């Protein structure tokens, strides 16, 4: 049984992430999406909110599970009994950073391999940060996220704006 994890912040999950998840779910028997709870970045959504968004977005994928984790990604992979770690690569700028992390992870956990999936060209420009930036200024994010996530992102920024008033 080939088990893999797909770790990330997913703040929020984008169509680029979903494309990677769908493709990885075909490559592996079981895929566990790991949402990092202890990121240095201050997230827009709580871990629970992100778990729910990802569960909704992947509800039709029977071999995909969504979990949150704290600590090292490779420790999470071990807990999941996974021997592969999936990451999406959008551009050469991602590669430098991702290669460094993959090599470091390989030293810590040599039994776990990092598998890179090149992001669909349709989503090569897309990131959670850019989605948040566009939404923060009231822009249209419907091309970047699912309709359910779109609603939640706009609601979150409305709440933030109303707290400021
Ligand atoms: O979606 P992101 O923010 O690009 O995901 C980055 C993530 C969560 C995969 C990465 O930051 C991570 O693995 N963090 C957990 C701590 C860890 O294991 N770091 C790797 C060694 S530096």
Short mmCIF file of N, CA and C and ligand atoms in Angstrom, two decimals:
data_model
loop_
_atom_site.label_atom_id
_atom_site.label_comp_id
_atom_site.label_asym_id
_atom_site.label_seq_id
_atom_site.Cartn_x
_atom_site.Cartn_y
_atom_site.Cartn_z
N UNK A 1 0.86 -1.20 0.00
CA UNK A 1 0.00 0.00 0.00
C UNK A 1 0.89 1.25 0.00
N UNK A 2 0.77 2.04 -1.04
CA UNK A 2 1.59 3.25 -1.11
C UNK A 2 0.83 4.41 -0.45
N UNK A 3 1.39 4.91 0.67
CA UNK A 3 0.75 6.01 1.40
C UNK A 3 1.63 7.25 1.31
N UNK A 4 1.01 8.39 1.03
CA UNK A 4 1.77 9.64 0.93
C UNK A 4 1.07 10.72 1.75
N UNK A 5 1.86 11.71 2.15
CA UNK A 5 1.26 12.89 2.78
C UNK A 5 1.46 14.08 1.84
N UNK A 6 0.55 15.02 1.91
CA UNK A 6 0.67 16.29 1.17
C UNK A 6 0.56 17.39 2.23
N UNK A 7 1.70 17.86 2.72
CA UNK A 7 1.66 18.87 3.80
C UNK A 7 1.60 20.30 3.26
N UNK A 8 1.07 21.18 4.07
CA UNK A 8 1.06 22.59 3.67
C UNK A 8 0.28 23.43 4.65
N UNK A 9 0.22 24.73 4.35
CA UNK A 9 -0.53 25.66 5.19
C UNK A 9 -1.98 25.75 4.73
N UNK A 10 -2.19 25.71 3.42
CA UNK A 10 -3.54 25.73 2.83
C UNK A 10 -4.40 26.85 3.43
N UNK A 11 -3.87 28.07 3.40
CA UNK A 11 -4.54 29.20 4.06
C UNK A 11 -4.91 30.28 3.04
N UNK A 12 -5.89 30.07 2.17
CA UNK A 12 -6.79 28.93 2.07
C UNK A 12 -6.34 27.98 0.95
N UNK A 13 -7.04 26.84 0.86
CA UNK A 13 -6.77 25.89 -0.23
C UNK A 13 -7.16 26.55 -1.56
N UNK A 14 -6.29 26.41 -2.57
CA UNK A 14 -6.56 27.00 -3.90
C UNK A 14 -6.86 25.89 -4.91
N UNK A 15 -7.26 26.30 -6.11
CA UNK A 15 -7.50 25.31 -7.17
C UNK A 15 -6.18 24.62 -7.56
N UNK A 16 -5.07 25.32 -7.37
CA UNK A 16 -3.75 24.72 -7.64
C UNK A 16 -3.49 23.56 -6.68
N UNK A 17 -3.79 23.76 -5.40
CA UNK A 17 -3.64 22.68 -4.41
C UNK A 17 -4.55 21.50 -4.78
N UNK A 18 -5.79 21.82 -5.13
CA UNK A 18 -6.76 20.75 -5.42
C UNK A 18 -6.31 19.93 -6.63
N UNK A 19 -5.71 20.62 -7.60
CA UNK A 19 -5.19 19.91 -8.77
C UNK A 19 -4.08 18.93 -8.35
N UNK A 20 -3.19 19.38 -7.48
CA UNK A 20 -2.11 18.50 -6.99
C UNK A 20 -2.71 17.32 -6.20
N UNK A 21 -3.71 17.60 -5.36
CA UNK A 21 -4.34 16.55 -4.55
C UNK A 21 -4.98 15.48 -5.45
N UNK A 22 -5.71 15.93 -6.46
CA UNK A 22 -6.38 14.98 -7.36
C UNK A 22 -5.37 14.10 -8.08
N UNK A 23 -4.29 14.71 -8.56
CA UNK A 23 -3.29 13.93 -9.28
C UNK A 23 -2.55 12.99 -8.34
N UNK A 24 -2.21 13.47 -7.14
CA UNK A 24 -1.48 12.62 -6.18
C UNK A 24 -2.37 11.45 -5.73
N UNK A 25 -3.68 11.70 -5.64
CA UNK A 25 -4.59 10.63 -5.18
C UNK A 25 -4.67 9.49 -6.20
N UNK A 26 -4.25 9.79 -7.43
CA UNK A 26 -4.22 8.73 -8.45
C UNK A 26 -2.88 7.99 -8.42
N UNK A 27 -1.85 8.66 -7.96
CA UNK A 27 -0.51 8.05 -7.93
C UNK A 27 -0.32 7.16 -6.71
N UNK A 28 -1.02 7.49 -5.62
CA UNK A 28 -0.84 6.74 -4.37
C UNK A 28 -2.14 6.04 -3.98
N UNK A 29 -1.99 4.96 -3.19
CA UNK A 29 -3.20 4.24 -2.74
C UNK A 29 -3.96 5.09 -1.73
N UNK A 30 -3.20 5.81 -0.89
CA UNK A 30 -3.84 6.62 0.14
C UNK A 30 -3.05 7.92 0.33
N UNK A 31 -3.77 9.03 0.37
CA UNK A 31 -3.13 10.34 0.51
C UNK A 31 -3.68 11.05 1.74
N UNK A 32 -2.77 11.51 2.59
CA UNK A 32 -3.20 12.25 3.78
C UNK A 32 -2.75 13.71 3.61
N UNK A 33 -3.72 14.60 3.63
CA UNK A 33 -3.39 16.02 3.55
C UNK A 33 -3.09 16.48 4.97
N UNK A 34 -1.91 17.04 5.18
CA UNK A 34 -1.51 17.48 6.52
C UNK A 34 -1.48 18.99 6.59
N UNK A 35 -2.30 19.54 7.46
CA UNK A 35 -2.35 21.00 7.59
C UNK A 35 -1.54 21.41 8.80
N UNK A 36 -0.50 22.19 8.53
CA UNK A 36 0.42 22.58 9.61
C UNK A 36 -0.22 23.60 10.55
N UNK A 37 -0.21 23.27 11.85
CA UNK A 37 -0.81 24.17 12.83
C UNK A 37 0.18 25.13 13.45
N UNK A 38 1.48 24.82 13.36
CA UNK A 38 2.47 25.64 14.07
C UNK A 38 3.31 26.50 13.13
N UNK A 39 2.68 26.99 12.06
CA UNK A 39 3.43 27.79 11.09
C UNK A 39 3.89 29.11 11.72
N UNK A 40 5.02 29.62 11.22
CA UNK A 40 5.51 30.92 11.69
C UNK A 40 4.60 32.04 11.20
N UNK A 41 3.91 31.76 10.08
CA UNK A 41 3.03 32.78 9.52
C UNK A 41 1.74 32.83 10.34
N UNK A 42 1.16 34.05 10.48
CA UNK A 42 -0.13 34.15 11.16
C UNK A 42 -1.22 33.83 10.14
N UNK A 43 -1.96 32.75 10.35
CA UNK A 43 -2.94 32.37 9.32
C UNK A 43 -4.21 33.20 9.35
N UNK A 44 -4.88 33.26 8.21
CA UNK A 44 -6.19 33.93 8.13
C UNK A 44 -7.25 33.01 8.74
N UNK A 45 -7.12 31.71 8.46
CA UNK A 45 -8.09 30.72 8.94
C UNK A 45 -7.47 29.85 10.03
N UNK A 46 -8.30 29.46 11.00
CA UNK A 46 -7.83 28.54 12.04
C UNK A 46 -7.57 27.17 11.41
N UNK A 47 -6.86 26.33 12.13
CA UNK A 47 -6.58 24.98 11.61
C UNK A 47 -7.90 24.25 11.34
N UNK A 48 -8.86 24.38 12.27
CA UNK A 48 -10.15 23.69 12.13
C UNK A 48 -10.87 24.16 10.86
N UNK A 49 -10.83 25.48 10.63
CA UNK A 49 -11.48 26.02 9.43
C UNK A 49 -10.83 25.47 8.16
N UNK A 50 -9.49 25.38 8.19
CA UNK A 50 -8.78 24.88 7.01
C UNK A 50 -9.05 23.39 6.80
N UNK A 51 -9.10 22.64 7.91
CA UNK A 51 -9.42 21.20 7.80
C UNK A 51 -10.79 21.05 7.14
N UNK A 52 -11.77 21.83 7.62
CA UNK A 52 -13.13 21.72 7.07
C UNK A 52 -13.19 22.11 5.59
N UNK A 53 -12.46 23.16 5.22
CA UNK A 53 -12.46 23.59 3.81
C UNK A 53 -11.88 22.49 2.92
N UNK A 54 -10.81 21.87 3.40
CA UNK A 54 -10.18 20.81 2.60
C UNK A 54 -11.03 19.55 2.56
N UNK A 55 -11.72 19.25 3.67
CA UNK A 55 -12.60 18.07 3.67
C UNK A 55 -13.70 18.25 2.64
N UNK A 56 -14.26 19.47 2.61
CA UNK A 56 -15.33 19.77 1.67
C UNK A 56 -14.83 19.67 0.22
N UNK A 57 -13.63 20.21 -0.01
CA UNK A 57 -13.09 20.26 -1.37
C UNK A 57 -12.68 18.89 -1.90
N UNK A 58 -12.45 17.93 -0.98
CA UNK A 58 -11.97 16.61 -1.42
C UNK A 58 -12.97 15.50 -1.06
N UNK A 59 -14.20 15.91 -0.77
CA UNK A 59 -15.22 14.95 -0.29
C UNK A 59 -15.43 13.78 -1.25
N UNK A 60 -15.24 14.02 -2.54
CA UNK A 60 -15.48 12.95 -3.53
C UNK A 60 -14.28 12.00 -3.69
N UNK A 61 -13.18 12.29 -3.03
CA UNK A 61 -11.98 11.45 -3.18
C UNK A 61 -11.92 10.45 -2.02
N UNK A 62 -12.19 9.19 -2.32
CA UNK A 62 -12.35 8.19 -1.26
C UNK A 62 -11.03 7.78 -0.61
N UNK A 63 -9.91 8.01 -1.30
CA UNK A 63 -8.62 7.61 -0.73
C UNK A 63 -7.84 8.81 -0.16
N UNK A 64 -8.56 9.87 0.16
CA UNK A 64 -7.92 11.08 0.70
C UNK A 64 -8.47 11.39 2.09
N UNK A 65 -7.55 11.66 3.01
CA UNK A 65 -7.96 12.03 4.38
C UNK A 65 -7.34 13.38 4.72
N UNK A 66 -8.00 14.16 5.54
CA UNK A 66 -7.46 15.48 5.92
C UNK A 66 -7.19 15.47 7.42
N UNK A 67 -5.98 15.85 7.79
CA UNK A 67 -5.63 15.92 9.22
C UNK A 67 -4.82 17.18 9.46
N UNK A 68 -4.75 17.59 10.72
CA UNK A 68 -3.84 18.69 11.06
C UNK A 68 -2.65 18.09 11.79
N UNK A 69 -1.55 18.84 11.81
CA UNK A 69 -0.38 18.34 12.56
C UNK A 69 0.43 19.51 13.11
N UNK A 70 1.22 19.18 14.12
CA UNK A 70 2.16 20.15 14.69
C UNK A 70 3.53 19.52 14.62
N UNK A 71 4.57 20.33 14.55
CA UNK A 71 5.92 19.78 14.57
C UNK A 71 6.46 19.52 13.19
N UNK A 72 7.39 18.56 13.13
CA UNK A 72 8.06 18.30 11.85
C UNK A 72 7.18 17.50 10.89
N UNK A 73 7.26 17.88 9.63
CA UNK A 73 6.48 17.18 8.60
C UNK A 73 6.87 15.70 8.50
N UNK A 74 8.17 15.42 8.59
CA UNK A 74 8.58 14.01 8.46
C UNK A 74 8.08 13.16 9.64
N UNK A 75 7.95 13.78 10.81
CA UNK A 75 7.39 13.04 11.96
C UNK A 75 5.92 12.74 11.70
N UNK A 76 5.23 13.70 11.11
CA UNK A 76 3.83 13.49 10.74
C UNK A 76 3.73 12.36 9.71
N UNK A 77 4.65 12.35 8.74
CA UNK A 77 4.65 11.28 7.72
C UNK A 77 4.84 9.92 8.40
N UNK A 78 5.74 9.88 9.38
CA UNK A 78 5.98 8.61 10.09
C UNK A 78 4.73 8.16 10.84
N UNK A 79 4.08 9.13 11.52
CA UNK A 79 2.84 8.82 12.25
C UNK A 79 1.78 8.25 11.30
N UNK A 80 1.77 8.78 10.08
CA UNK A 80 0.78 8.34 9.08
C UNK A 80 1.22 7.06 8.38
N UNK A 81 2.41 6.58 8.72
CA UNK A 81 3.01 5.41 8.05
C UNK A 81 3.09 5.63 6.54
N UNK A 82 3.46 6.87 6.19
CA UNK A 82 3.63 7.22 4.78
C UNK A 82 5.12 7.21 4.44
N UNK A 83 5.45 6.80 3.23
CA UNK A 83 6.86 6.85 2.84
C UNK A 83 7.12 7.85 1.71
N UNK A 84 6.11 8.68 1.44
CA UNK A 84 6.32 9.73 0.44
C UNK A 84 5.65 11.02 0.90
N UNK A 85 6.27 12.10 0.48
CA UNK A 85 5.81 13.44 0.86
C UNK A 85 5.64 14.20 -0.46
N UNK A 86 4.44 14.65 -0.75
CA UNK A 86 4.16 15.31 -2.03
C UNK A 86 4.23 16.82 -1.87
N UNK A 87 4.87 17.47 -2.84
CA UNK A 87 4.86 18.94 -2.88
C UNK A 87 4.65 19.37 -4.33
N UNK A 88 3.95 20.48 -4.50
CA UNK A 88 3.72 21.02 -5.84
C UNK A 88 4.80 22.03 -6.18
N UNK A 89 5.24 22.00 -7.43
CA UNK A 89 6.24 22.99 -7.89
C UNK A 89 5.62 23.85 -8.96
N UNK A 90 5.56 25.16 -8.69
CA UNK A 90 4.96 26.05 -9.68
C UNK A 90 5.99 26.60 -10.65
N UNK A 91 7.14 26.97 -10.13
CA UNK A 91 8.15 27.63 -10.97
C UNK A 91 9.53 27.35 -10.38
N UNK A 92 10.53 27.77 -11.10
CA UNK A 92 11.91 27.53 -10.69
C UNK A 92 12.20 28.18 -9.32
N UNK A 93 11.48 29.26 -9.03
CA UNK A 93 11.67 29.95 -7.76
C UNK A 93 11.25 29.05 -6.59
N UNK A 94 10.25 28.19 -6.80
CA UNK A 94 9.85 27.24 -5.76
C UNK A 94 10.94 26.18 -5.58
N UNK A 95 11.57 25.80 -6.70
CA UNK A 95 12.46 24.65 -6.69
C UNK A 95 13.62 24.81 -5.71
N UNK A 96 14.22 25.98 -5.68
CA UNK A 96 15.38 26.25 -4.82
C UNK A 96 15.04 25.93 -3.36
N UNK A 97 13.92 26.50 -2.90
CA UNK A 97 13.47 26.34 -1.51
C UNK A 97 13.05 24.89 -1.25
N UNK A 98 12.27 24.34 -2.17
CA UNK A 98 11.73 22.99 -1.98
C UNK A 98 12.84 21.94 -1.98
N UNK A 99 13.85 22.14 -2.84
CA UNK A 99 14.94 21.17 -2.91
C UNK A 99 15.70 21.13 -1.58
N UNK A 100 15.94 22.32 -1.03
CA UNK A 100 16.64 22.44 0.24
C UNK A 100 15.88 21.71 1.36
N UNK A 101 14.57 21.95 1.43
CA UNK A 101 13.73 21.30 2.46
C UNK A 101 13.72 19.78 2.23
N UNK A 102 13.61 19.37 0.96
CA UNK A 102 13.54 17.93 0.65
C UNK A 102 14.85 17.25 1.06
N UNK A 103 15.96 17.91 0.81
CA UNK A 103 17.26 17.32 1.16
C UNK A 103 17.40 17.25 2.68
N UNK A 104 16.97 18.32 3.36
CA UNK A 104 17.04 18.33 4.82
C UNK A 104 16.15 17.23 5.41
N UNK A 105 14.93 17.12 4.87
CA UNK A 105 14.01 16.08 5.35
C UNK A 105 14.59 14.68 5.11
N UNK A 106 15.31 14.54 4.02
CA UNK A 106 15.88 13.22 3.68
C UNK A 106 16.97 12.82 4.67
N UNK A 107 17.69 13.83 5.19
CA UNK A 107 18.72 13.53 6.20
C UNK A 107 18.04 13.10 7.50
N UNK A 108 16.97 13.81 7.86
CA UNK A 108 16.25 13.48 9.11
C UNK A 108 15.51 12.14 8.98
N UNK A 109 14.92 11.93 7.83
CA UNK A 109 14.11 10.71 7.64
C UNK A 109 14.40 10.09 6.26
N UNK A 110 15.48 9.31 6.17
CA UNK A 110 15.89 8.78 4.86
C UNK A 110 14.87 7.84 4.23
N UNK A 111 13.94 7.32 5.04
CA UNK A 111 12.95 6.37 4.48
C UNK A 111 11.79 7.09 3.77
N UNK A 112 11.77 8.42 3.90
CA UNK A 112 10.66 9.17 3.27
C UNK A 112 11.17 9.95 2.06
N UNK A 113 10.56 9.70 0.92
CA UNK A 113 10.96 10.40 -0.30
C UNK A 113 10.04 11.56 -0.60
N UNK A 114 10.61 12.66 -1.09
CA UNK A 114 9.77 13.78 -1.52
C UNK A 114 9.48 13.62 -3.01
N UNK A 115 8.21 13.72 -3.35
CA UNK A 115 7.79 13.60 -4.75
C UNK A 115 7.24 14.96 -5.17
N UNK A 116 7.84 15.54 -6.22
CA UNK A 116 7.38 16.84 -6.70
C UNK A 116 6.42 16.66 -7.87
N UNK A 117 5.29 17.33 -7.79
CA UNK A 117 4.38 17.34 -8.94
C UNK A 117 4.39 18.75 -9.51
N UNK A 118 4.61 18.85 -10.81
CA UNK A 118 4.60 20.19 -11.41
C UNK A 118 3.15 20.65 -11.46
N UNK A 119 2.94 21.85 -11.00
CA UNK A 119 1.59 22.41 -10.96
C UNK A 119 1.07 22.58 -12.39
N UNK A 120 -0.21 22.32 -12.56
CA UNK A 120 -0.88 22.57 -13.82
C UNK A 120 -0.58 24.02 -14.25
N UNK A 121 -0.20 24.21 -15.53
CA UNK A 121 0.16 25.56 -16.02
C UNK A 121 -0.96 26.58 -15.76
N UNK A 122 -2.20 26.08 -15.77
CA UNK A 122 -3.36 26.96 -15.51
C UNK A 122 -3.25 27.68 -14.17
N UNK A 123 -2.55 27.03 -13.22
CA UNK A 123 -2.48 27.57 -11.86
C UNK A 123 -1.06 27.95 -11.45
N UNK A 124 -0.16 28.05 -12.42
CA UNK A 124 1.25 28.25 -12.11
C UNK A 124 1.52 29.57 -11.37
N UNK A 125 0.64 30.53 -11.55
CA UNK A 125 0.82 31.87 -10.95
C UNK A 125 0.18 31.97 -9.56
N UNK A 126 -0.54 30.93 -9.18
CA UNK A 126 -1.46 31.02 -8.05
C UNK A 126 -0.83 30.67 -6.70
N UNK A 127 -1.16 31.45 -5.67
CA UNK A 127 -0.72 31.12 -4.31
C UNK A 127 -1.80 31.56 -3.34
N UNK A 128 -1.79 30.96 -2.15
CA UNK A 128 -2.77 31.35 -1.13
C UNK A 128 -2.59 32.82 -0.78
N UNK A 129 -1.33 33.28 -0.75
CA UNK A 129 -1.06 34.68 -0.39
C UNK A 129 -1.69 35.63 -1.41
N UNK A 130 -1.56 35.29 -2.72
CA UNK A 130 -2.13 36.21 -3.71
C UNK A 130 -3.66 36.20 -3.63
N UNK A 131 -4.26 35.04 -3.32
CA UNK A 131 -5.72 34.97 -3.16
C UNK A 131 -6.14 35.92 -2.03
N UNK A 132 -5.40 35.88 -0.92
CA UNK A 132 -5.75 36.72 0.23
C UNK A 132 -5.58 38.19 -0.10
N UNK A 133 -4.51 38.49 -0.84
CA UNK A 133 -4.26 39.89 -1.20
C UNK A 133 -5.39 40.44 -2.08
N UNK A 134 -5.79 39.67 -3.08
CA UNK A 134 -6.87 40.12 -3.98
C UNK A 134 -8.16 40.29 -3.16
N UNK A 135 -8.47 39.29 -2.31
CA UNK A 135 -9.71 39.34 -1.53
C UNK A 135 -9.70 40.49 -0.52
N UNK A 136 -8.54 40.79 0.03
CA UNK A 136 -8.44 41.86 1.03
C UNK A 136 -8.86 43.20 0.44
N UNK A 137 -8.64 43.35 -0.88
CA UNK A 137 -9.04 44.59 -1.56
C UNK A 137 -10.39 44.44 -2.25
N UNK A 138 -11.12 43.38 -1.89
CA UNK A 138 -12.47 43.20 -2.43
C UNK A 138 -12.50 42.66 -3.85
N UNK A 139 -11.39 42.13 -4.34
CA UNK A 139 -11.32 41.63 -5.73
C UNK A 139 -11.97 40.27 -5.90
N UNK A 140 -12.11 39.89 -7.18
CA UNK A 140 -12.77 38.63 -7.55
C UNK A 140 -11.76 37.48 -7.46
N UNK A 141 -12.07 36.49 -6.64
CA UNK A 141 -11.14 35.35 -6.49
C UNK A 141 -11.76 34.05 -7.04
N UNK A 142 -12.85 34.21 -7.80
CA UNK A 142 -13.60 33.02 -8.25
C UNK A 142 -12.79 32.13 -9.20
N UNK A 143 -11.74 32.69 -9.82
CA UNK A 143 -10.92 31.85 -10.72
C UNK A 143 -9.85 31.07 -9.96
N UNK A 144 -9.72 31.35 -8.68
CA UNK A 144 -8.59 30.80 -7.93
C UNK A 144 -8.97 29.75 -6.89
N UNK A 145 -10.21 29.79 -6.42
CA UNK A 145 -10.65 28.90 -5.33
C UNK A 145 -12.04 28.34 -5.65
N UNK A 146 -12.48 27.35 -4.89
CA UNK A 146 -13.84 26.80 -5.10
C UNK A 146 -14.87 27.84 -4.62
N UNK A 147 -16.13 27.73 -5.08
CA UNK A 147 -17.15 28.69 -4.64
C UNK A 147 -17.30 28.70 -3.11
N UNK A 148 -17.19 27.53 -2.47
CA UNK A 148 -17.35 27.47 -1.00
C UNK A 148 -16.22 28.23 -0.31
N UNK A 149 -14.99 28.05 -0.81
CA UNK A 149 -13.84 28.75 -0.21
C UNK A 149 -13.95 30.25 -0.50
N UNK A 150 -14.40 30.58 -1.69
CA UNK A 150 -14.57 32.00 -2.06
C UNK A 150 -15.45 32.72 -1.02
N UNK A 151 -16.59 32.07 -0.71
CA UNK A 151 -17.52 32.67 0.26
C UNK A 151 -16.85 32.85 1.62
N UNK A 152 -16.12 31.82 2.05
CA UNK A 152 -15.49 31.87 3.39
C UNK A 152 -14.41 32.95 3.45
N UNK A 153 -13.65 33.11 2.36
CA UNK A 153 -12.58 34.13 2.35
C UNK A 153 -13.21 35.52 2.42
N UNK A 154 -14.24 35.76 1.61
CA UNK A 154 -14.87 37.08 1.63
C UNK A 154 -15.49 37.37 3.01
N UNK A 155 -16.12 36.32 3.60
CA UNK A 155 -16.74 36.48 4.92
C UNK A 155 -15.67 36.86 5.95
N UNK A 156 -14.53 36.19 5.86
CA UNK A 156 -13.45 36.45 6.82
C UNK A 156 -12.99 37.90 6.71
N UNK A 157 -12.81 38.40 5.47
CA UNK A 157 -12.36 39.79 5.32
C UNK A 157 -13.45 40.79 5.74
N UNK A 158 -14.72 40.40 5.53
CA UNK A 158 -15.81 41.28 6.01
C UNK A 158 -15.74 41.39 7.53
N UNK A 159 -15.52 40.24 8.20
CA UNK A 159 -15.41 40.24 9.67
C UNK A 159 -14.24 41.12 10.12
N UNK A 160 -13.12 41.00 9.42
CA UNK A 160 -11.93 41.79 9.77
C UNK A 160 -12.23 43.28 9.59
N UNK A 161 -12.88 43.62 8.46
CA UNK A 161 -13.20 45.03 8.20
C UNK A 161 -14.17 45.57 9.24
N UNK A 162 -15.18 44.75 9.63
CA UNK A 162 -16.19 45.24 10.60
C UNK A 162 -15.57 45.40 11.99
N UNK A 163 -14.53 44.61 12.30
CA UNK A 163 -13.86 44.77 13.60
C UNK A 163 -13.08 46.08 13.66
N UNK A 164 -12.62 46.54 12.48
CA UNK A 164 -11.81 47.78 12.41
C UNK A 164 -12.67 49.03 12.56
N UNK A 165 -13.99 48.90 12.19
CA UNK A 165 -14.86 50.08 12.22
C UNK A 165 -15.24 50.44 13.67
O1 LIG B 1 2.06 25.54 2.19
P1 LIG B 1 3.43 25.87 2.70
O2 LIG B 1 3.35 27.00 3.69
O3 LIG B 1 4.39 26.14 1.59
O4 LIG B 1 3.92 24.55 3.48
C1 LIG B 1 5.18 24.51 4.07
C2 LIG B 1 5.34 23.29 4.97
C3 LIG B 1 4.22 23.22 5.98
C4 LIG B 1 5.31 22.02 4.14
C5 LIG B 1 6.72 23.43 5.67
O5 LIG B 1 6.82 24.68 6.24
C6 LIG B 1 6.94 22.38 6.74
O6 LIG B 1 7.14 21.22 6.43
N1 LIG B 1 6.87 22.82 8.01
C7 LIG B 1 6.91 21.95 9.18
C8 LIG B 1 8.27 22.02 9.88
C9 LIG B 1 9.25 21.18 9.09
O7 LIG B 1 9.15 19.98 9.04
N2 LIG B 1 10.19 21.87 8.40
C10 LIG B 1 11.09 21.18 7.49
C11 LIG B 1 12.50 21.30 7.92
S1 LIG B 1 13.04 23.00 7.83
#
